CSV table of C-alpha atoms in Angstrom, one decimal:
chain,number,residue,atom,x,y,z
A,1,UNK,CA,60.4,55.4,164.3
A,2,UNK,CA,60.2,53.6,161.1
A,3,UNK,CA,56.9,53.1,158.4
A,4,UNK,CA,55.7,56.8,159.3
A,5,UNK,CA,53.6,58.5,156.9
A,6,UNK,CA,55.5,61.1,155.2
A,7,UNK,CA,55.2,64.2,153.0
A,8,UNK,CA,57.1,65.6,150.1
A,9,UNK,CA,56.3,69.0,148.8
A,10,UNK,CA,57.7,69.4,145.7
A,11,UNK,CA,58.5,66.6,143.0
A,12,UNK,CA,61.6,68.1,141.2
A,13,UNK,CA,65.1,66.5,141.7
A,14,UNK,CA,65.3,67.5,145.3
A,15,UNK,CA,61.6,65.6,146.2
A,16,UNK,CA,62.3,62.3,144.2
A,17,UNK,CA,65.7,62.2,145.7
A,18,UNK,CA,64.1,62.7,149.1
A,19,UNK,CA,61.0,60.5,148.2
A,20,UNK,CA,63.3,57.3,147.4
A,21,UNK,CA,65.9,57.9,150.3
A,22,UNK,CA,62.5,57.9,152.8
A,23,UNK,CA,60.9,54.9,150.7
A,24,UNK,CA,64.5,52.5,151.6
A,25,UNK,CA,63.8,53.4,155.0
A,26,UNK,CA,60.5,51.9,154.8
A,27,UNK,CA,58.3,54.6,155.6
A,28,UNK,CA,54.9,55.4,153.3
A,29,UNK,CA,55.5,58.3,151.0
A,30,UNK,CA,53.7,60.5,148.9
A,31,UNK,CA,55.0,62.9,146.8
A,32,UNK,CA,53.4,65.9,146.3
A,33,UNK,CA,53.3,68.9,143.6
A,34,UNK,CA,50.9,71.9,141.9
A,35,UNK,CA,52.4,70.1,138.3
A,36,UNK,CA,54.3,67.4,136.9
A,37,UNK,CA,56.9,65.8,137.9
A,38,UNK,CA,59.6,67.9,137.0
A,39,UNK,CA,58.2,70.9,136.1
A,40,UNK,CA,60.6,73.6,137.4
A,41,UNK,CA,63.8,73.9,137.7
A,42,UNK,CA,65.3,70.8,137.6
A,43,UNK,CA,64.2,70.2,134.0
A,44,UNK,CA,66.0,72.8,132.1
A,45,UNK,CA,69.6,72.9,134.0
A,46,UNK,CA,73.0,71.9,132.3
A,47,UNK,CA,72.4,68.3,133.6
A,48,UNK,CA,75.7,68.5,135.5
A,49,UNK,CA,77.0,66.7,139.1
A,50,UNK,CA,79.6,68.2,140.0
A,51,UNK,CA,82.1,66.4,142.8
A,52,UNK,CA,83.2,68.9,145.0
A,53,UNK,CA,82.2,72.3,144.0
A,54,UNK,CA,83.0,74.4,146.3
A,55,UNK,CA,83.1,78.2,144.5
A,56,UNK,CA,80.0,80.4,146.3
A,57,UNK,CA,78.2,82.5,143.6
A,58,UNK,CA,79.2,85.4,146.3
A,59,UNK,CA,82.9,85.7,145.2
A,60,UNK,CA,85.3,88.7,145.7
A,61,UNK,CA,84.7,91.3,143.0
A,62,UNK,CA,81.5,90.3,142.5
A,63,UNK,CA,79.6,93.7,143.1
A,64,UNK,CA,82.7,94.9,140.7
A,65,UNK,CA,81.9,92.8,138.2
A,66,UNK,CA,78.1,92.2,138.3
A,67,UNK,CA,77.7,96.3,137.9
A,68,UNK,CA,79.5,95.8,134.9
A,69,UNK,CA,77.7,93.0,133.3
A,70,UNK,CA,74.2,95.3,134.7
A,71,UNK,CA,76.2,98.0,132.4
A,72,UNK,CA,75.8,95.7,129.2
A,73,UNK,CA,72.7,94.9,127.1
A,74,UNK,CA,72.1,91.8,126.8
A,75,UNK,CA,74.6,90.4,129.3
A,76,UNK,CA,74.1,87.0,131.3
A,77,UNK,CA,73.3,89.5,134.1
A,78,UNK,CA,69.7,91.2,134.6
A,79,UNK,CA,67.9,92.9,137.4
A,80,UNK,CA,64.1,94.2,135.8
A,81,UNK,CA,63.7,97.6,137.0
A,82,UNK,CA,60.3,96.7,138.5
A,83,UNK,CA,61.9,94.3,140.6
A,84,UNK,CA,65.0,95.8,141.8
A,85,UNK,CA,63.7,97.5,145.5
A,86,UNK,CA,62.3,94.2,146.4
A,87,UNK,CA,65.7,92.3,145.7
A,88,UNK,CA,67.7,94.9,147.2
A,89,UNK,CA,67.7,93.3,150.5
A,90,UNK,CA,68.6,90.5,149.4
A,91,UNK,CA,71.1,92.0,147.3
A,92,UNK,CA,73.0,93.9,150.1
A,93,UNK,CA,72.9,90.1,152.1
A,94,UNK,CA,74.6,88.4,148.9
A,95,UNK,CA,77.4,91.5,148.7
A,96,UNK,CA,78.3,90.9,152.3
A,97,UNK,CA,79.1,86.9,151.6
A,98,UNK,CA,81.8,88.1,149.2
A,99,UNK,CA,83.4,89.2,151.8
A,100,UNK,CA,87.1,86.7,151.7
A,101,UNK,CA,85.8,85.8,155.2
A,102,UNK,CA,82.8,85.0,154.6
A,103,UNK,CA,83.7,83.3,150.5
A,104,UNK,CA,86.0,80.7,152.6
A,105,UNK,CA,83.9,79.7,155.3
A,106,UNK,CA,80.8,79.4,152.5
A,107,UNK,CA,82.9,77.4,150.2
A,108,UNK,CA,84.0,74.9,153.0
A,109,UNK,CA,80.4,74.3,154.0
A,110,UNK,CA,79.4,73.9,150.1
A,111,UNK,CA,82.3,70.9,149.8
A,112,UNK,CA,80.8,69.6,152.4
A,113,UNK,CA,77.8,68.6,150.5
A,114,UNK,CA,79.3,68.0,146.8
A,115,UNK,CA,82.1,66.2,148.3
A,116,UNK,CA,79.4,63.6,148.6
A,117,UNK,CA,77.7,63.6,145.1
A,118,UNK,CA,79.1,60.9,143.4
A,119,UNK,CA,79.1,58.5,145.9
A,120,UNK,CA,75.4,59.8,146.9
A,121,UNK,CA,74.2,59.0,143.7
A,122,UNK,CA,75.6,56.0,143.2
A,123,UNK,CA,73.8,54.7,146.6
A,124,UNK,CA,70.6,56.2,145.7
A,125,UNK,CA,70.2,54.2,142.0
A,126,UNK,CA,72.1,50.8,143.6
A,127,UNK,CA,70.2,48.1,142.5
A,128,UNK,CA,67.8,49.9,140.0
A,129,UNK,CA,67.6,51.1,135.9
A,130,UNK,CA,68.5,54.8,137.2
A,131,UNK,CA,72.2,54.6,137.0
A,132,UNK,CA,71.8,53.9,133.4
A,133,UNK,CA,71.0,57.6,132.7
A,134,UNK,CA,74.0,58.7,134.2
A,135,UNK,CA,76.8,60.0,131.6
A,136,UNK,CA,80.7,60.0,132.7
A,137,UNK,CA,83.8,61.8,131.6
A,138,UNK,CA,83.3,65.3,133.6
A,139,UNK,CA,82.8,68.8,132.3
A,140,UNK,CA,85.3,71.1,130.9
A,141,UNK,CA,85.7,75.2,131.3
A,142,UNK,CA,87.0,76.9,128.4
A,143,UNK,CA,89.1,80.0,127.9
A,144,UNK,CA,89.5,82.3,124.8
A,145,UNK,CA,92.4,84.6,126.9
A,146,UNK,CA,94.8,84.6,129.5
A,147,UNK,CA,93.1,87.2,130.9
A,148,UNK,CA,89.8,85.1,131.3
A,149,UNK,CA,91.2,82.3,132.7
A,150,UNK,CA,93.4,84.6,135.3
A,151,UNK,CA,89.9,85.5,136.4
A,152,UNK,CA,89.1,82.1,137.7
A,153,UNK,CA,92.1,82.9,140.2
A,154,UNK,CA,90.4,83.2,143.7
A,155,UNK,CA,87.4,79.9,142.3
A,156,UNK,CA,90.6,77.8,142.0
A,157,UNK,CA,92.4,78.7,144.9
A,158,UNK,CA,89.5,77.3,146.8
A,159,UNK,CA,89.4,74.3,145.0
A,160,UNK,CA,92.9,73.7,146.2
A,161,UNK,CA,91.8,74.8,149.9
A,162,UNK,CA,89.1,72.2,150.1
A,163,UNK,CA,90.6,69.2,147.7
A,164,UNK,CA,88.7,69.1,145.0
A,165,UNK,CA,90.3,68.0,141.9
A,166,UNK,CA,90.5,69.7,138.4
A,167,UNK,CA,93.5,69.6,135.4
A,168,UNK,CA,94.5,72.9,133.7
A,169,UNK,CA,94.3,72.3,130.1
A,170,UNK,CA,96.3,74.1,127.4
A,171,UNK,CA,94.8,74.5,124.0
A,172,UNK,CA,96.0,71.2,122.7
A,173,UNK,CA,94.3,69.7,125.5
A,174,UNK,CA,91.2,71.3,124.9
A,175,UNK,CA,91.3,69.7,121.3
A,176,UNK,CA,91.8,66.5,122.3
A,177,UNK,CA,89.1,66.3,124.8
A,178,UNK,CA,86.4,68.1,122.1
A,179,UNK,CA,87.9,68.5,118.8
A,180,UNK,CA,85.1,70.0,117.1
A,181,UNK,CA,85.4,72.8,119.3
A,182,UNK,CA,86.7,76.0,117.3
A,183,UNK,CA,90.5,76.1,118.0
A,184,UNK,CA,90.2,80.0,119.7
A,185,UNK,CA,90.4,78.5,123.2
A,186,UNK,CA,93.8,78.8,125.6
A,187,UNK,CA,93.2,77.5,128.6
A,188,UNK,CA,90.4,75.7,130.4
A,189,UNK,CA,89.7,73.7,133.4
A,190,UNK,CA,88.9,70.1,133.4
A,191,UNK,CA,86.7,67.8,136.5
A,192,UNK,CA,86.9,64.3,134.8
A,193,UNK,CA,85.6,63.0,138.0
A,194,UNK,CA,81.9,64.7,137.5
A,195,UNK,CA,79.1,62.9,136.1
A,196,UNK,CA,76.0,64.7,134.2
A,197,UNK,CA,72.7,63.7,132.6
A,198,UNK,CA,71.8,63.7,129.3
A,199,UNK,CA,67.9,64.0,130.3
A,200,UNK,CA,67.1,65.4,133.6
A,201,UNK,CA,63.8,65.2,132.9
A,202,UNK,CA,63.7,61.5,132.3
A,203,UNK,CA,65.7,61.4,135.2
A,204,UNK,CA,63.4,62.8,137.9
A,205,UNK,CA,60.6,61.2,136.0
A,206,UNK,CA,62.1,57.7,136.5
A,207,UNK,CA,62.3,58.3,140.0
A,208,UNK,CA,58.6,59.1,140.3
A,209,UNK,CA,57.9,55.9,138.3
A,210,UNK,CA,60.0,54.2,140.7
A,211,UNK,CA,58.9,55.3,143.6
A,212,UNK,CA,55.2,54.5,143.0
A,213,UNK,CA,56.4,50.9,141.4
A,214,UNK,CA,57.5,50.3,144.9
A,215,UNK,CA,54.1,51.5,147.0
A,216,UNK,CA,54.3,55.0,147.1
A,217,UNK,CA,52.5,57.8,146.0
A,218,UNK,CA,52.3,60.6,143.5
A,219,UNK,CA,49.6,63.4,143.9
A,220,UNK,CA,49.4,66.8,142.0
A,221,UNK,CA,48.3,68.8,145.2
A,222,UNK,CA,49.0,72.4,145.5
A,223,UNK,CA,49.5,73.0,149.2
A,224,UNK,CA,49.0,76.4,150.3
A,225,UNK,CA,48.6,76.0,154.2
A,226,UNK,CA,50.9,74.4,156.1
A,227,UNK,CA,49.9,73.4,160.3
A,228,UNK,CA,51.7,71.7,162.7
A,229,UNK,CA,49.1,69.8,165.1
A,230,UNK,CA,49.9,67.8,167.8
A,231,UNK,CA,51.2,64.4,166.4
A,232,UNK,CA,50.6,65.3,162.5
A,233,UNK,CA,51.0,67.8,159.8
A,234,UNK,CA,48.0,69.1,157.8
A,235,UNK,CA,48.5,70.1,154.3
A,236,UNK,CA,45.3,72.6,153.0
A,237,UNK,CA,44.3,73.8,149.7
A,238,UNK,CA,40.9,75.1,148.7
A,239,UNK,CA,40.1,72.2,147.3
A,240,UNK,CA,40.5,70.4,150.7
A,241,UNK,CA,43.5,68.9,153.3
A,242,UNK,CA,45.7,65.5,154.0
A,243,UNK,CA,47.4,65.1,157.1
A,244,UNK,CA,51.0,63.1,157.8
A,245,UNK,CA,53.0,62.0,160.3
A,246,UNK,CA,56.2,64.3,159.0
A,247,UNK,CA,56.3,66.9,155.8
A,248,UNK,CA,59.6,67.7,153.9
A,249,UNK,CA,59.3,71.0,151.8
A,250,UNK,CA,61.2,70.9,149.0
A,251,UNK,CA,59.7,73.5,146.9
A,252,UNK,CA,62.5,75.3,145.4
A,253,UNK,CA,61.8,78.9,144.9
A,254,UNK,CA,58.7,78.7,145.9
A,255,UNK,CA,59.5,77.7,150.0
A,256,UNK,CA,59.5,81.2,151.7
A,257,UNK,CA,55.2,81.8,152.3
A,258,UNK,CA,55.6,78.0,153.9
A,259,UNK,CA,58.5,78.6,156.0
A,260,UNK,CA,57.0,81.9,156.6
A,261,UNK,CA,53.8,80.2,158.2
A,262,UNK,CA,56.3,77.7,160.3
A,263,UNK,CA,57.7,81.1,161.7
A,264,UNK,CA,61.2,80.4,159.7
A,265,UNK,CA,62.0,83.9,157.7
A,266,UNK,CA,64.8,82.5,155.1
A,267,UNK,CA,66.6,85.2,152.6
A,268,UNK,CA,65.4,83.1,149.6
A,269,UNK,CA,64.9,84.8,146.2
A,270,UNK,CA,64.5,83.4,142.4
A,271,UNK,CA,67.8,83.3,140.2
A,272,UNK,CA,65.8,83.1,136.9
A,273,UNK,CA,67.7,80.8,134.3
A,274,UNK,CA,67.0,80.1,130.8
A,275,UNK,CA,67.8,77.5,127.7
A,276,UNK,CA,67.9,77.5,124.5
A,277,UNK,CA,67.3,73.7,122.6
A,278,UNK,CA,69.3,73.3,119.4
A,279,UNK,CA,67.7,70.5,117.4
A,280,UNK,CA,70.7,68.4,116.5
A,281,UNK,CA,72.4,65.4,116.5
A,282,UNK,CA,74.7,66.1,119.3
A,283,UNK,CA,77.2,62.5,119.3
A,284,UNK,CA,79.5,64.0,116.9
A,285,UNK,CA,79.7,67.0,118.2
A,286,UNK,CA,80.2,67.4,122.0
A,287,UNK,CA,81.2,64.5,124.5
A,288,UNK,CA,80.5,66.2,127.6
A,289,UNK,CA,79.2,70.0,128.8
A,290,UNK,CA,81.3,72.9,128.0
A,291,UNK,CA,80.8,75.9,129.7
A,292,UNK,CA,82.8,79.1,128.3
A,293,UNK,CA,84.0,81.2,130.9
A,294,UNK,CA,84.2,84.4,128.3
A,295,UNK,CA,80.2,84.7,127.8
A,296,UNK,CA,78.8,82.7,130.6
A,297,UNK,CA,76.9,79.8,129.1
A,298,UNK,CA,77.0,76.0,128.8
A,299,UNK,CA,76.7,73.4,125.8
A,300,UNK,CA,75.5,70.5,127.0
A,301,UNK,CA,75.0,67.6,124.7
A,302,UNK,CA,71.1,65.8,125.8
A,303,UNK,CA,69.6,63.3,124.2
A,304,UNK,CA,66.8,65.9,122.5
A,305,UNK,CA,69.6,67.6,120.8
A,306,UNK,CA,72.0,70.8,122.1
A,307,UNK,CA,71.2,72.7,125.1
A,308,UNK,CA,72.6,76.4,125.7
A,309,UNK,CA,72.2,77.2,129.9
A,310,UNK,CA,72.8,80.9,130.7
A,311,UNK,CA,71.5,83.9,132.2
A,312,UNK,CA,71.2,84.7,135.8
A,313,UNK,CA,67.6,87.7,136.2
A,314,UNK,CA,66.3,88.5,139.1
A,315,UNK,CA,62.7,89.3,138.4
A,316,UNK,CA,60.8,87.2,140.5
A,317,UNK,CA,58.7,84.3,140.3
A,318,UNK,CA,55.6,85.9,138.3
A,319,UNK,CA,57.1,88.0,135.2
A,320,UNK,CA,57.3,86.8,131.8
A,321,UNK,CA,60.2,85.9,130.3
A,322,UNK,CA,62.5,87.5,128.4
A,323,UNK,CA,64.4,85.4,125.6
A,324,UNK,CA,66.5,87.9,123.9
A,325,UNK,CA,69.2,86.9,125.9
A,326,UNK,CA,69.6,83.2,125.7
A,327,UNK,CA,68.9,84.0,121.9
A,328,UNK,CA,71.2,86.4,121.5
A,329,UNK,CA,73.7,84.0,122.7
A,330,UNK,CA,73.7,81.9,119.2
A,331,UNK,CA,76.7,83.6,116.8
A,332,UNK,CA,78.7,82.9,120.1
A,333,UNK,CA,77.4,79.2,119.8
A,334,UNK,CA,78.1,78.9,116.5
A,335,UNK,CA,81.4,80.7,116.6
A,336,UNK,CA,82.4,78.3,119.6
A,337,UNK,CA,81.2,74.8,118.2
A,338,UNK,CA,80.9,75.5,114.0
A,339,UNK,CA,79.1,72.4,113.6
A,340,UNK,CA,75.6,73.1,115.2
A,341,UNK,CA,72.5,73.5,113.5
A,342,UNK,CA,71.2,76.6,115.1
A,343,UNK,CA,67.8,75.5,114.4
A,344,UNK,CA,66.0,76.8,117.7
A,345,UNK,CA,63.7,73.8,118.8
A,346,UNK,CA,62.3,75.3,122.5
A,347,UNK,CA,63.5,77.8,124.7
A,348,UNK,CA,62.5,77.8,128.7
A,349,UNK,CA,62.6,79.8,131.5
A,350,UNK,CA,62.8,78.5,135.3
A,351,UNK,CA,63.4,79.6,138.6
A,352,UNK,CA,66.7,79.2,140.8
A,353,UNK,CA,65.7,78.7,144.7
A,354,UNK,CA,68.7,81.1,145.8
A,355,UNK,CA,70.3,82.0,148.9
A,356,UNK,CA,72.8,84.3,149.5
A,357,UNK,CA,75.3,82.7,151.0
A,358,UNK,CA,74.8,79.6,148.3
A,359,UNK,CA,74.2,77.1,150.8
A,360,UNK,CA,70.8,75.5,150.6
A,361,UNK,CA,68.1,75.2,153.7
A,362,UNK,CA,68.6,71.5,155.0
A,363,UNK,CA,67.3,70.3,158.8
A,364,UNK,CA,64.5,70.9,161.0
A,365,UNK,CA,61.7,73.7,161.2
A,366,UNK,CA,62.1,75.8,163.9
A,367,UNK,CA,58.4,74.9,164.8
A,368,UNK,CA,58.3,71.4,164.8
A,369,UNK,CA,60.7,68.3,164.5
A,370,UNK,CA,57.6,66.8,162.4
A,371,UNK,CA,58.6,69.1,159.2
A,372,UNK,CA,62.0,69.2,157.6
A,373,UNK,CA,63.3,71.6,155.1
A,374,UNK,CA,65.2,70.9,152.1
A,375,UNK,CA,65.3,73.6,149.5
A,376,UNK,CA,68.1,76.4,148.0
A,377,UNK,CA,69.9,74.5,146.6
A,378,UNK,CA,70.4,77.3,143.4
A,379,UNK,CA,73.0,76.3,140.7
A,380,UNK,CA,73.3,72.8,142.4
A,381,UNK,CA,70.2,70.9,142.4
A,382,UNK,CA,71.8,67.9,140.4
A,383,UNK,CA,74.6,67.5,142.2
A,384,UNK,CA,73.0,67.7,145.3
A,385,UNK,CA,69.2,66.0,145.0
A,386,UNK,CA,70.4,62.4,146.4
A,387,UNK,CA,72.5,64.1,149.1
A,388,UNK,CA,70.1,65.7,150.6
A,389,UNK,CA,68.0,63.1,150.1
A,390,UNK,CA,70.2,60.9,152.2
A,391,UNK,CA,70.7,63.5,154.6
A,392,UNK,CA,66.8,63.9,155.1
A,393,UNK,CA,66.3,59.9,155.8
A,394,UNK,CA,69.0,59.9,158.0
A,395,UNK,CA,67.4,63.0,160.2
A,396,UNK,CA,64.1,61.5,160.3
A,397,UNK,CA,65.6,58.1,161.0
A,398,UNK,CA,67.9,59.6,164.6
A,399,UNK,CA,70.4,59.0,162.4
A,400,UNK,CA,74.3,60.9,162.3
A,401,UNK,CA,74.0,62.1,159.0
A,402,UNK,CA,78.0,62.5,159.3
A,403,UNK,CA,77.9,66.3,158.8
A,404,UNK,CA,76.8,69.3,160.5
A,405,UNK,CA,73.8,71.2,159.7
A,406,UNK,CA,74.2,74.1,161.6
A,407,UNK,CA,76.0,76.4,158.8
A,408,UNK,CA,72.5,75.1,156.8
A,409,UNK,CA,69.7,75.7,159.4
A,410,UNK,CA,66.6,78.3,158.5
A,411,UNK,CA,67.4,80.9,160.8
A,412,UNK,CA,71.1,81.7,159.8
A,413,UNK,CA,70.1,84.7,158.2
């Protein structure tokens, strides 16, 4: 059934992905959100689009190594005490994915999705100003150690398994690629194939713009009540309600009281990130993100100067943030790339919609055919926004979106 009215909740990368894909189809969309376009998560990430990732957060050794990093002040790690019984459950779910089992079958299932990024995005912006703001020539990982880079072992064994390609660089390599990088760095790991944005923000934003150029709407609308009726959808706030023929939810972290009310429990927390802004003038400096694997942060060159990415806290959606961290982070920086200004410009704090298996929620409610789910999509919103996108159309069109969503389906947990 084609020229349906439909429903996005939630206008970060994921909605405006979804939004166009449903708009090509031909149906009516509006695109809702409490904000602006943009407002969470997907405008203070790394930028990067990664082809084929395929290495689960959930990784063997991770309860090893993440009760060390707990161990260290200031670490890229943090649980708030306050917090800590109401993650637990969620906690004791992400230990048991680490499981080798469990890391292989998650990792196939996650290269099932990025294995289509590149070619995804490249549908979505056919034939419109979008693919301008795309940058080429990959990310590297660096590596001050042996030791560090042998730690990377079991994330590159499964991008072996599953075919994803990557170089191993030597230090010489490492210079040629980024020569203002300090020369402390022995090995690192090197996807030229990935593509990244130098202003996700302007990105997302673009894709409103676009979308409403072409018929559709935008609409800040904080839905709080979701109901499935007999041939509609009704959206509620206080303020008052809009019904449509189909509703996505894509509202990142904040998806679990609507699945909830559609009778889908989903094991989704917050992975709190943060980012530091370096005002700069980043073409001499960096050609692409760098993320060092010995202190667990990217550099990524945007168009408003140097962005610093780290920090995973699980705190929840409502606590203040806590910069000391991200700050703390800048004799590394400077120490790593000599030729920053460390002048701090802004510093943010959003939330990660996480699962903990690392797989996002993609298909139907269990409630209805008339609302669709995409959301979790944690460290990979980027990569994955025209994806799922795509995938969305295709499920509302009774089209074979060419993969199967069971291993993604609400009530796996």
């Amino acid at each position: 059934m084609s020229d349906q009215s439909i429903a996005i909740i939630g206008a970060g990368i994921i909605g405006a992905s979804t939004a166009l894909a449903l708009q090509q189809d031909g149906h009516r969309v509006t695109l809702l959100d409490r904000q602006e376009p943009c407002a969470g998560a997907s405008f203070g990430n790394a930028g990067l689009i990664v082809n084929g990732s395929c290495a689960p957060t959930a990784m063997p050794g991770i309860v090893r190594d993440g009760l060390r990093m707990l161990a260290r002040p200031l670490s890229a790690l943090s649980v708030r005490p306050a917090y800590f019984m109401k993650i637990l459950p969620w906690l004791i779910r992400f230990a048991a994915e680490s499981r080798r089992s469990n890391v292989l079958r998650n990792a196939r299932h996650l290269h099932a999705l990025t294995n289509r990024a590149i070619d995804s995005w490249k549908q979505l912006t056919k034939s419109t100003q979008l693919g301008r703001l795309l940058e080429s020539g990959g990310w590297i990982k660096v590596y001050e150690t042996e030791q560090s880079f042998a730690a990377t072992t079991n994330a590159r064994a499964l991008m072996d398994d599953n075919g994803t390609p990557y170089e191993i660089l030597t230090a010489a390599d490492i210079q040629d690629l980024e020569p203002q990088l300090a020369p402390i760095f022995e090995r690192g790991i090197y996807q030229s194939d990935s593509l990244w944005l130098s202003n996700p923000d302007q990105m997302v934003r673009s894709m409103v713009d676009l979308l409403q150029s072409r018929g559709g709407t935008y609409r800040q609308f904080d839905v709080h009540s979701i109901r499935v009726e007999d041939d509609s959808v009704r959206l509620s706030n206080p303020d008052g309600s809009t019904s449509f023929d189909k509703v996505v939810v894509a509202t990142g972290a904040w998806s679990k009281p609507l699945c909830q009310q559609l009778g889908d429990k989903v094991s989704l927390d917050t992975e709190r990130g943060y980012h530091l802004m370096l005002s700069t003038d980043t073409r001499n400096l960096l050609t692409r993100p760098v993320f060092n694997g010995d202190s667990s942060f990217v550099l990524s060159p945007m168009e408003q100067g140097l962005r610093l990415t780290t920090q995973i806290e699980f705190a929840g959606l409502d606590a203040a943030p806590d910069y000391r961290r991200v700050r703390s982070l800048l004799p590394t920086a400077r120490r790593m790339l000599p030729g920053i200004d460390a002048a701090e410009s802004s510093v943010w704090m959003g939330c990660r919609p996480s699962l903990p298996d690392s797989l996002p929620v993609l298909g139907f409610a269990s409630a209805s055919q008339n609302v669709l789910y995409a959301f979790g999509h944690q460290h990979l919103g980027i990569t994955l926004g025209p994806v799922t996108g795509l995938i969305i159309a295709d499920l509302i069109a009774g089209r074979d979106p060419g993969i199967d969503l069971e291993p993604y389906k609400a009530s796996r947990f």
